[in-house]
Coordinates of C-alpha atoms in Angstrom, one line a residue:
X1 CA 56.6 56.1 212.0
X2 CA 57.5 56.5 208.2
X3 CA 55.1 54.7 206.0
X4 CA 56.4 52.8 203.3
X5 CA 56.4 55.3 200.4
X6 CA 58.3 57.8 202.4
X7 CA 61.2 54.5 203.1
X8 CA 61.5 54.6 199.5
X9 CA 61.5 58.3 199.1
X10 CA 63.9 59.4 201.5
X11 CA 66.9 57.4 199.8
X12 CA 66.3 58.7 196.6
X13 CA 66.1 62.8 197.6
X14 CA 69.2 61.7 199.4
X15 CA 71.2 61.1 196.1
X16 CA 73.4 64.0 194.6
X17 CA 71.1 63.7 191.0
X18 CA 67.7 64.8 191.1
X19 CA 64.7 61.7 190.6
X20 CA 64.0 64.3 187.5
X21 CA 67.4 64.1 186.1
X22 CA 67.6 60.8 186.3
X23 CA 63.8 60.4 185.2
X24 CA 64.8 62.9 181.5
X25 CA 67.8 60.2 181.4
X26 CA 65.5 57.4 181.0
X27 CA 63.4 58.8 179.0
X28 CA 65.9 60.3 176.4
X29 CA 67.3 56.4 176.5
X30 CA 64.2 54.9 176.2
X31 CA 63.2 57.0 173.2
X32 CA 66.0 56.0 172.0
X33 CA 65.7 52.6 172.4
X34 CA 62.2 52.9 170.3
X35 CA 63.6 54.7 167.4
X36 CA 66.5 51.9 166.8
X37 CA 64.3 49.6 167.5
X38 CA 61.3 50.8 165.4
X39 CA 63.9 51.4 162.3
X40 CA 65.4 48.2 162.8
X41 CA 61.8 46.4 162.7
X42 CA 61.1 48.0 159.6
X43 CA 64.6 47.1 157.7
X44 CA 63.9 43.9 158.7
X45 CA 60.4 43.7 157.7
X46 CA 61.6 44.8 154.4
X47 CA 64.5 42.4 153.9
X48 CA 61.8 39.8 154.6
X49 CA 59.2 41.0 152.9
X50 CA 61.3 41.1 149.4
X51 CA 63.0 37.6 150.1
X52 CA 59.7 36.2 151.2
X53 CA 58.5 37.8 147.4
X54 CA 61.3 36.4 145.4
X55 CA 61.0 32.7 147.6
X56 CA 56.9 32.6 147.0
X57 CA 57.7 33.8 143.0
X58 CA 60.5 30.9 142.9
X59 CA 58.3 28.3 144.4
X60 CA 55.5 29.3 141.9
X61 CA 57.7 29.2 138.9
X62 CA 59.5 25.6 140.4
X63 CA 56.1 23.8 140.8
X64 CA 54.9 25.3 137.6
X65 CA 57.7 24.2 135.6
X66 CA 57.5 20.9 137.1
X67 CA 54.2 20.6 136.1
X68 CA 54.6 21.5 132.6
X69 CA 57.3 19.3 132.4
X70 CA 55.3 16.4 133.4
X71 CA 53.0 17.0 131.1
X72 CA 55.5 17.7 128.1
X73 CA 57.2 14.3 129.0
X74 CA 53.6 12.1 128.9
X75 CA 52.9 13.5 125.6
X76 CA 56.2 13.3 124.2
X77 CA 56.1 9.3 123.8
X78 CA 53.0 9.7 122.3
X79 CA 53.0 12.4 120.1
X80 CA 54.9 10.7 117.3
X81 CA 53.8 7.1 118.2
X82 CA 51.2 5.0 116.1
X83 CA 47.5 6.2 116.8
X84 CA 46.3 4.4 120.0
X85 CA 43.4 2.3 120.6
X86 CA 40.3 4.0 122.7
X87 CA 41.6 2.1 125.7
X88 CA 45.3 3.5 125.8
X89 CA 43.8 6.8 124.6
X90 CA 41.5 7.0 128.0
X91 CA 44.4 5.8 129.6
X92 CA 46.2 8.6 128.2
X93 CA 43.7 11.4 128.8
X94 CA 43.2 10.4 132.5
X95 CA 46.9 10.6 133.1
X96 CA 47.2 14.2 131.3
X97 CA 43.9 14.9 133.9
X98 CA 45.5 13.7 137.0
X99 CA 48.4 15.5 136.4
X100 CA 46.3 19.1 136.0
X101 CA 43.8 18.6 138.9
X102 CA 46.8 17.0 141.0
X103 CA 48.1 20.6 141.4
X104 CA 44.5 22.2 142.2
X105 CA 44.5 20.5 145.7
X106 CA 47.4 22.0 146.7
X107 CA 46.1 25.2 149.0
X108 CA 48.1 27.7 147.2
X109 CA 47.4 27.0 143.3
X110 CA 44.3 28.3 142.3
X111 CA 43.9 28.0 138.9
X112 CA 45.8 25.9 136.1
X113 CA 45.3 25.6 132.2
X114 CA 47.0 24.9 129.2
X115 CA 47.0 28.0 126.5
X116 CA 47.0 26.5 123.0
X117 CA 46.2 29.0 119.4
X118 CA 43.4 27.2 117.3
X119 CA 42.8 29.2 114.2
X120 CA 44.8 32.0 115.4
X121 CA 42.7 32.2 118.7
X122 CA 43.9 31.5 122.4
X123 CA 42.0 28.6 123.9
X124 CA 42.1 27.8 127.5
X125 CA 42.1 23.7 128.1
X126 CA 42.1 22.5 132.0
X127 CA 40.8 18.6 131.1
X128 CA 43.3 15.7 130.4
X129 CA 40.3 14.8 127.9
X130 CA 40.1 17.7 126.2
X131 CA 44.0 18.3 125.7
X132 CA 44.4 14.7 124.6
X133 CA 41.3 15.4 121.7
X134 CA 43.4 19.0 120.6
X135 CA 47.1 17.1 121.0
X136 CA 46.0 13.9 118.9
X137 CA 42.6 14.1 117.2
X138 CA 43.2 17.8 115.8
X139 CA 46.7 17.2 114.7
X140 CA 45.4 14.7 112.5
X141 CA 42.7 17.2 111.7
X142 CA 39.7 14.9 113.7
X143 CA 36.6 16.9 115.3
X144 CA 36.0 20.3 115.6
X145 CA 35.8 22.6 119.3
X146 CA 33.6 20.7 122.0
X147 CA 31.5 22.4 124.0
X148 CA 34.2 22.3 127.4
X149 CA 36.0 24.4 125.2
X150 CA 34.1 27.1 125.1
X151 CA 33.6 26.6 128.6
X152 CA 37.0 26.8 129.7
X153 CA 37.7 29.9 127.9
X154 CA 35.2 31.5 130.1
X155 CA 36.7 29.9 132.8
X156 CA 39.8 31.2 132.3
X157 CA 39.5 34.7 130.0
X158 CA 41.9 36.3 133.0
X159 CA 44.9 34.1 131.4
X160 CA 43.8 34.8 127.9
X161 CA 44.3 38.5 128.6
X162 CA 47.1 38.2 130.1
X163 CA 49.2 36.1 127.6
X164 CA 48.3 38.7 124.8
X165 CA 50.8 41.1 127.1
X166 CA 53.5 38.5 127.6
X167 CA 52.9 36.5 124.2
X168 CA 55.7 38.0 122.6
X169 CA 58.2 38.1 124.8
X170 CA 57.3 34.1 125.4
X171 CA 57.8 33.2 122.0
X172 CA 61.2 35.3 121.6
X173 CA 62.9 34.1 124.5
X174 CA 60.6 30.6 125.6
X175 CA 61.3 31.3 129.0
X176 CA 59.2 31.4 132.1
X177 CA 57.6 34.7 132.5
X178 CA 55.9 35.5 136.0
X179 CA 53.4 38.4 136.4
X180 CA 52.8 39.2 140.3
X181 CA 50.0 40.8 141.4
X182 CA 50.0 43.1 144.3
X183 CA 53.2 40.6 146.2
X184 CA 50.4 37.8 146.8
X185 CA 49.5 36.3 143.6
X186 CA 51.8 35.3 141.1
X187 CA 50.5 34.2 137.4
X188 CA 53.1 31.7 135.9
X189 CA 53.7 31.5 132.2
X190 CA 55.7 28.0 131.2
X191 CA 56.2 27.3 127.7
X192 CA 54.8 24.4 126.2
X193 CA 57.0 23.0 123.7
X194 CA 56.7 19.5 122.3
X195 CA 59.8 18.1 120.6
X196 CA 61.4 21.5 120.1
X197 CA 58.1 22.9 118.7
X198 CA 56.8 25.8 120.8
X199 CA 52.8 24.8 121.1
X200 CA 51.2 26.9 123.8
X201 CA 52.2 28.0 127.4
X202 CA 51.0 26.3 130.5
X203 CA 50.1 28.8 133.4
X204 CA 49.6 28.5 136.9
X205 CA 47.6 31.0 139.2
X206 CA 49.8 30.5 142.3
X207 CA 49.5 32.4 145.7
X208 CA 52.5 30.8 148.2
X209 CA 52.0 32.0 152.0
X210 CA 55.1 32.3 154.2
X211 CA 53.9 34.8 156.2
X212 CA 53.7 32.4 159.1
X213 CA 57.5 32.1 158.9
X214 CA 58.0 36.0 159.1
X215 CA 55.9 36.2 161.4
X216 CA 58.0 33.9 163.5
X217 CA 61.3 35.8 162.5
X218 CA 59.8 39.6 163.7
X219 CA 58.4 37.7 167.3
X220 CA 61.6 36.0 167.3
X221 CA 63.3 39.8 167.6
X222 CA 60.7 41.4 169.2
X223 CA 61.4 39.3 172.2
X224 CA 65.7 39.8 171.3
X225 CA 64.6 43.5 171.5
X226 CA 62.9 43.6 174.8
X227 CA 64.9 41.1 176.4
X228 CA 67.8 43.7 175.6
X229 CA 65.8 46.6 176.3
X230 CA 65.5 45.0 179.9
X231 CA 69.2 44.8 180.4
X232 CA 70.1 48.1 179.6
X233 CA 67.5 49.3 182.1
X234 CA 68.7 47.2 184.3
X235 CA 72.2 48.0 183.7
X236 CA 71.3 52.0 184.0
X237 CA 69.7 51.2 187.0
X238 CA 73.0 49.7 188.0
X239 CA 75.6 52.4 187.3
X240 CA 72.6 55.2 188.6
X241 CA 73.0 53.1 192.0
X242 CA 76.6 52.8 191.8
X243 CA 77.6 56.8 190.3
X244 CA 75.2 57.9 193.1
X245 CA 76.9 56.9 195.8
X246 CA 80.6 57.4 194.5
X247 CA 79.0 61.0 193.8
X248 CA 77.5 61.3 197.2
X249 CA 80.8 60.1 198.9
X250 CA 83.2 63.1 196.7
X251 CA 80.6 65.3 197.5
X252 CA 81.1 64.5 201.4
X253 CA 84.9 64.8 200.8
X254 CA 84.2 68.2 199.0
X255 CA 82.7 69.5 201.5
X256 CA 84.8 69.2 204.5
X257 CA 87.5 70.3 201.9
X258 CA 86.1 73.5 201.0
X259 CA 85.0 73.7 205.2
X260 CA 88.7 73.6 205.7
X261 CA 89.9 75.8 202.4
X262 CA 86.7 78.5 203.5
X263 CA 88.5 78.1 207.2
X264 CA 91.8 78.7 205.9
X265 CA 90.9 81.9 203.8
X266 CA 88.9 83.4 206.4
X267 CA 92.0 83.3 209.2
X268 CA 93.8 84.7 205.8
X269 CA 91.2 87.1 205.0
X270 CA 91.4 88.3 209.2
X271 CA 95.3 88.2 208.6
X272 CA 95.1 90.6 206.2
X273 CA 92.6 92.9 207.6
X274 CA 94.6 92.9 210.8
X275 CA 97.7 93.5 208.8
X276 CA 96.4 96.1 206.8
X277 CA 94.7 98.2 209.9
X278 CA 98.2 97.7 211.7
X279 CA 99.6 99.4 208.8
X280 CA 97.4 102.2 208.7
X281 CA 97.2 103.0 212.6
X282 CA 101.0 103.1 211.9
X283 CA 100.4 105.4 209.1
X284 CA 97.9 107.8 210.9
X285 CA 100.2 107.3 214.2
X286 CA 103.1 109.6 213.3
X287 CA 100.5 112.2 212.5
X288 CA 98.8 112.3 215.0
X289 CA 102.6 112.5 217.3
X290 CA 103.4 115.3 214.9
X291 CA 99.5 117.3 215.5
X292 CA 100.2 116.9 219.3
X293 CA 103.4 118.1 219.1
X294 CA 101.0 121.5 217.1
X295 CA 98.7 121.5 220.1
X296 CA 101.8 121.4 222.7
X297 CA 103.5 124.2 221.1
X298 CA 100.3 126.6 221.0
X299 CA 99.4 125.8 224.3
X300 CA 103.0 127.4 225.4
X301 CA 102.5 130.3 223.3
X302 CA 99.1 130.9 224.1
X303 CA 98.5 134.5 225.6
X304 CA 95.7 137.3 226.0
X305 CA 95.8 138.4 222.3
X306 CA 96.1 135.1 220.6
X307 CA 93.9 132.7 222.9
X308 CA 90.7 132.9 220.3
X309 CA 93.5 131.8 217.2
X310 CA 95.0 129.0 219.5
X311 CA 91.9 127.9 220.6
X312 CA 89.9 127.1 217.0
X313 CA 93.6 125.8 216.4
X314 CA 93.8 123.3 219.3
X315 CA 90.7 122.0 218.5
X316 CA 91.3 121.4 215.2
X317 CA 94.2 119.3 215.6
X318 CA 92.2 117.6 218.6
X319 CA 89.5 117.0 216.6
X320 CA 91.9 115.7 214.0
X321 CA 93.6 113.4 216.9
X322 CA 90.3 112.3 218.0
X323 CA 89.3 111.0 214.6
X324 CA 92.8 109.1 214.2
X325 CA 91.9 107.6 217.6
X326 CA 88.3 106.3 216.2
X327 CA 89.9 104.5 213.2
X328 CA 92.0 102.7 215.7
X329 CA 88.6 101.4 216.9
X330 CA 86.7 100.4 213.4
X331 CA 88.3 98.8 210.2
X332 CA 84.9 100.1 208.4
X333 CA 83.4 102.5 210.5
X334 CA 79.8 103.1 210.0
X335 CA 78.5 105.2 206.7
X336 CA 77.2 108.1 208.6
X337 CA 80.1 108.7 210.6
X338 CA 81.6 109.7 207.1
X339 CA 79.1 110.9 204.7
X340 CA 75.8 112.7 205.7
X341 CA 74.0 115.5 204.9
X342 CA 74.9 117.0 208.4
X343 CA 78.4 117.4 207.5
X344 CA 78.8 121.3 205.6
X345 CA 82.8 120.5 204.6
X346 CA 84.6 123.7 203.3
X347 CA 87.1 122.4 201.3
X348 CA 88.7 125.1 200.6
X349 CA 89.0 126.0 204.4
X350 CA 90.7 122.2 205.3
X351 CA 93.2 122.9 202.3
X352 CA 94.3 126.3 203.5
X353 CA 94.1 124.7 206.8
X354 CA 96.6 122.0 205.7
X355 CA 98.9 123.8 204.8
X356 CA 99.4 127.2 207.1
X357 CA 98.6 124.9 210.0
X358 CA 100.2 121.6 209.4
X359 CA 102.9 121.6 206.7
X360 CA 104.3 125.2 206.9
X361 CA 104.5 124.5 210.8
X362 CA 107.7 122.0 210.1
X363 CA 110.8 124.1 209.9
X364 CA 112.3 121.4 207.2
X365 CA 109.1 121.5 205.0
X366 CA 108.8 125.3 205.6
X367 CA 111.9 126.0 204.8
X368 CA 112.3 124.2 201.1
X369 CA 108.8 124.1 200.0
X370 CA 106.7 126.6 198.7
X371 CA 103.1 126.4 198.6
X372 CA 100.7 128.5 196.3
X373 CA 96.9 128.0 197.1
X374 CA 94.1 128.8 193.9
X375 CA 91.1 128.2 195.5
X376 CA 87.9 128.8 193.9
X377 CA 85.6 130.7 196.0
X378 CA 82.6 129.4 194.9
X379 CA 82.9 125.5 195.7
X380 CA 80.3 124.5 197.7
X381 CA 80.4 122.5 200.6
X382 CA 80.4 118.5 200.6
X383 CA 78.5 116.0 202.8
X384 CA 81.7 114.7 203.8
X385 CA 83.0 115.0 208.0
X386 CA 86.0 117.5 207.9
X387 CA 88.5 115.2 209.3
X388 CA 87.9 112.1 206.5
X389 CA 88.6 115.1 203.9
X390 CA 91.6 116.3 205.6
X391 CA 92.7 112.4 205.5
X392 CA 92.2 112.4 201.6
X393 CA 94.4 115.3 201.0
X394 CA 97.2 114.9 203.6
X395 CA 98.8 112.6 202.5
X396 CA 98.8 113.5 198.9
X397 CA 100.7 117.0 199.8
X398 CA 102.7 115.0 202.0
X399 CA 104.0 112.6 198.8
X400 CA 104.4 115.9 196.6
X401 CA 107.1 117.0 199.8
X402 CA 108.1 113.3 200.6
X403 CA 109.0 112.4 196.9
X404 CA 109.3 115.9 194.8
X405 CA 113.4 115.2 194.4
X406 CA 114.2 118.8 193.6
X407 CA 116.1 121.7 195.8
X408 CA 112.9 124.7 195.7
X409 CA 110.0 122.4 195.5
X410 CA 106.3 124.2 194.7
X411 CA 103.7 122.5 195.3
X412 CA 100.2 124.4 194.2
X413 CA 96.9 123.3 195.2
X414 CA 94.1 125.0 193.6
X415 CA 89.9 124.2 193.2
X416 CA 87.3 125.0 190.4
X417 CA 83.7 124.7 190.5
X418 CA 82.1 123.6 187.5
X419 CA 78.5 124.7 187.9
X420 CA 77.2 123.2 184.4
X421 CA 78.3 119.7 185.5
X422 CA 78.0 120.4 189.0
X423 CA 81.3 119.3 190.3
X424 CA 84.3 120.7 192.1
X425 CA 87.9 119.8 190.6
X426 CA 90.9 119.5 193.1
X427 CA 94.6 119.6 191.9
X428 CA 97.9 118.8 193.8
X429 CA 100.5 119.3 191.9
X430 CA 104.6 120.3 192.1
X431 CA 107.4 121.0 190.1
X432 CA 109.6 117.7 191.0
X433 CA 110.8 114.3 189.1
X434 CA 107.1 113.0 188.9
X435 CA 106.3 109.6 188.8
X436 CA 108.0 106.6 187.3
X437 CA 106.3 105.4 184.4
X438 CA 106.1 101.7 185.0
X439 CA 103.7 103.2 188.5
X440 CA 101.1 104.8 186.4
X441 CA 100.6 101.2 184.2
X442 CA 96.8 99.9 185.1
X443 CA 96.5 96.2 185.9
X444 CA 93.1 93.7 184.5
X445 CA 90.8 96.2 186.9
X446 CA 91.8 99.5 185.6
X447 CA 94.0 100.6 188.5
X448 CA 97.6 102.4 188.0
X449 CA 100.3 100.8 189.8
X450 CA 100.3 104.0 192.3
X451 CA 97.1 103.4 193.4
X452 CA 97.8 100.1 195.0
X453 CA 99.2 99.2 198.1
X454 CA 102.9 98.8 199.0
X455 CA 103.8 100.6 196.4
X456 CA 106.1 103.1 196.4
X457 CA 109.3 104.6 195.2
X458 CA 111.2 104.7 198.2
X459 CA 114.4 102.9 197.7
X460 CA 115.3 101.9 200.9
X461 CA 113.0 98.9 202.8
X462 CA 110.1 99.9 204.7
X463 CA 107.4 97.9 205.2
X464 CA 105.1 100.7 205.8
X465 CA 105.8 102.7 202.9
X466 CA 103.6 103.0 200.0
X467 CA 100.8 103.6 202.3
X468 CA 99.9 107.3 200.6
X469 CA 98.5 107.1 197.6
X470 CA 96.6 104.1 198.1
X471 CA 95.1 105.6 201.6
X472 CA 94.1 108.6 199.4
X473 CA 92.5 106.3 196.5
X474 CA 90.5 104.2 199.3
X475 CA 89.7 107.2 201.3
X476 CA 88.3 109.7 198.0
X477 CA 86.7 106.8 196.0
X478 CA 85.7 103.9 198.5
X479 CA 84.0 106.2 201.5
X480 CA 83.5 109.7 199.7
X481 CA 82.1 108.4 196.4
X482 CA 84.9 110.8 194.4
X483 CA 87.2 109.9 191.7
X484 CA 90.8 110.5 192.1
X485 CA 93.6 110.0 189.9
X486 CA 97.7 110.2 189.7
X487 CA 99.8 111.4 186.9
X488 CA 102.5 113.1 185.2
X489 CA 101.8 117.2 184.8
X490 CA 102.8 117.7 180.9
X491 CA 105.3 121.1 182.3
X492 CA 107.0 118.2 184.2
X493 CA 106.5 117.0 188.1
X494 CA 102.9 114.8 189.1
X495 CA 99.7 116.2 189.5
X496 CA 96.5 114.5 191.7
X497 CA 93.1 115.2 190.6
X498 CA 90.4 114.8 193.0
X499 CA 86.8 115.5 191.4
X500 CA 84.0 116.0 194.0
X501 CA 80.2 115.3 192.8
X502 CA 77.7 117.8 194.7
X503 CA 74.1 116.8 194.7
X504 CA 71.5 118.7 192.5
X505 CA 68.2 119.8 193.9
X506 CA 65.8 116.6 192.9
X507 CA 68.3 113.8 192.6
X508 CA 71.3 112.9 194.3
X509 CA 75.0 113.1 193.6

């Protein structure tokens, strides 16, 4: 019984993608995912972070302009009044101190004061009492500094240093001024100006906090992010469940197509074989007629003094038949029935053998062909059985006869051993029209036209011509391991070359 892990794992191996593909999918996604996400966060983060900056520096200059304003307007309708009793004038001062320490409790502000010159020094004044003695008492030149003064100029020497950097630019333009300290603390400058008549600057120490609503606004997209994050895995997950299955079902399809398209080409590829070994038992047929019409003849002209001549001629050509028989039986006979080191071919010996024995024997051929053999005598043998040798070069001569096209046809066959290289050099040529010129073209693999099967340049239809040349080629480079090529001789005619590796003493051929 499957346990419950396997239940789950058995599906999954059964899907045409891999849990790895699929798993560097998600991943890649995922990463992805982050990276917007992360950049996003942090353009956001910015955006709020420089409008929360410009909101907390307009609320600090609104509420210190308001403040400075209330202050301008309770001393404006008494600065030019008639000097008031000791009652109005507490009543005065304790308005002017309500309206500084009013702003202290507020949990932002953290420091407020009135600049005002004396005697060409800044003084620092954060009592309604005190800023009623320097408004009223001094203008009319009354008392001298008290000792709160002094106080609040301690209290407040951070403003005094910091108007000396903004004083002038106060006094030119007598607008607000705002120095902000690290984004968290802003220090408002608001000038004071009674009845047109710039007297000082009222600052404000003012540290607004709105983090609370960014905070809100980045876990307010946090969740939008993972809330969508969640749907396109989801949504993945979908289409993976979905693909996998429409993939899995055109895979099935596939298969039984290709089972039927590898069905179809292997009754084609049998077709063909069968074809093609029809067409060469046809081709080896005729000879083999024609070599036991040789063996009939000898055997009624066989007497006393030619028996030994007859006889290594009848077996020959029996041999020969026997061979044409065993292709009948193999489309690719077995290596060693055609190469092996037990074979000692003379070449020379099947070529001479060819001719005085095979095509000299036919009156018609005799009688209009000429053959002249140059064969070197020091080619050594080949590895190769006698009879696949003779079916290399028969039906080469033959095509020299069958397709020369001229009254006294020579056809000369001749050797060479090259002892340097190590190879033996076989020519067939003759003295006739040669080969066409579009026959000797090479297709995409290299091949000439010649070379090929059904080819020929017979004229009249036969489905069994153009058999030569291309049972030479198969025979001399597919079994023998030679190289053989067809073309035009330059004195006119065609001329095959067969070139025959032999193996050197401590490697092969």
């Amino acid at each position: 019984m499957p346990s419950p892990f396997q239940r789950v794992i058995e599906p999954i191996r059964s899907f045409p993608f891999q849990l790895k593909h699929i798993s560097v999918l998600f991943v890649i996604i995922i990463i992805f995912q982050v990276i917007v996400s992360i950049l996003h966060k942090t353009s956001l983060q910015k955006f709020l972070l420089n409008t929360q900056t410009w909101y907390q520096q307009d609320s600090a200059e609104r509420l210190a302009n308001l403040t400075a304003t209330s202050l301008e307007l309770l001393l404006e309708t008494r600065v030019q009044g008639p000097i008031m009793n000791e009652r109005d004038a507490d009543r005065l001062a304790q308005g002017l101190n309500i309206i500084l320490s009013q702003q202290i409790l507020n949990q932002n502000v953290k420091e407020v004061c009135i600049l005002i010159p004396v005697s060409g020094t800044m003084h620092a004044i954060d009592d309604g009492h005190e800023l009623y003695k320097h408004m009223f008492e001094r203008r009319l030149n009354v008392g001298t500094l008290g000792p709160s003064e002094g106080r609040s100029d301690a209290l407040h020497q951070g403003a005094i240093g910091m108007y000396k950097d903004v004083e002038r630019q106060l006094r030119q333009k007598e607008e607000i001024v705002t120095v902000i300290e690290e984004s968290k603390v802003f220090h408002v400058f608001v000038p004071f100006v009674l009845r047109g008549e710039f007297v000082g600057v009222m600052y404000m120490k003012n540290s607004p906090d709105f983090s609370f609503i960014t905070r809100g606004i980045t876990s307010s997209y946090d969740e939008t992010a993972i809330t969508f994050f969640a749907l396109i895995l989801f949504g993945l997950l979908a289409m993976f469940y979905i693909s996998s299955h429409t993939v899995q079902a055109r895979d099935e399809v596939q298969r039984l197509l290709f089972e039927k398209e590898k069905e179809r080409l292997t009754e084609h590829i049998h077709h063909q074989k069968e074809l093609m070994f029809t067409k060469r038992i046809y081709h080896t047929h005729h000879k083999a007629e024609k070599v036991m019409g040789f063996i009939k003849e000898d055997l009624r002209r066989i007497t006393v003094h030619n028996i030994e001549e007859v006889k290594h001629r009848v077996t020959k050509y029996s041999n020969f038949v026997a061979r044409v028989i065993y292709d009948m039986k193999w489309y690719d006979p077995p290596i060693q029935t055609i190469r092996s080191s037990l074979f000692k071919t003379d070449v020379n010996h099947v070529l001479r053998f060819l001719v005085e024995n095979v095509f000299e024997r036919v009156s018609n051929t005799s009688a209009q062909t000429k053959f002249e053999l140059q064969l070197d005598g020091k080619v050594p043998p080949v590895p190769i059985n006698e009879f696949v040798v003779w079916e290399a070069f028969e039906p080469v001569i033959q095509n020299c006869i069958e397709h020369g096209g001229v009254p006294n046809l020579a056809v000369t066959i001749a050797t060479h051993y090259d002892a340097v290289l190590h190879k033996t050099t076989v020519t067939i040529a003759d003295n006739g029209v040669g080969v066409p010129a579009d026959l000797l073209e090479t297709n995409e693999q290299g091949v000439k036209r010649i070379l090929l099967e059904s080819v020929s340049t017979k004229t009249f239809s036969n489905q069994h011509s153009g058999y030569g040349c291309y049972i030479a080629h198969e025979i001399a480079a597919q079994r023998c391991g030679w190289e053989f090529d067809m073309e035009n001789a330059p004195g006119g005619g065609s001329r095959a070359t067969f070139i025959i590796p032999h193996e050197v003493e401590g490697r092969g051929l």
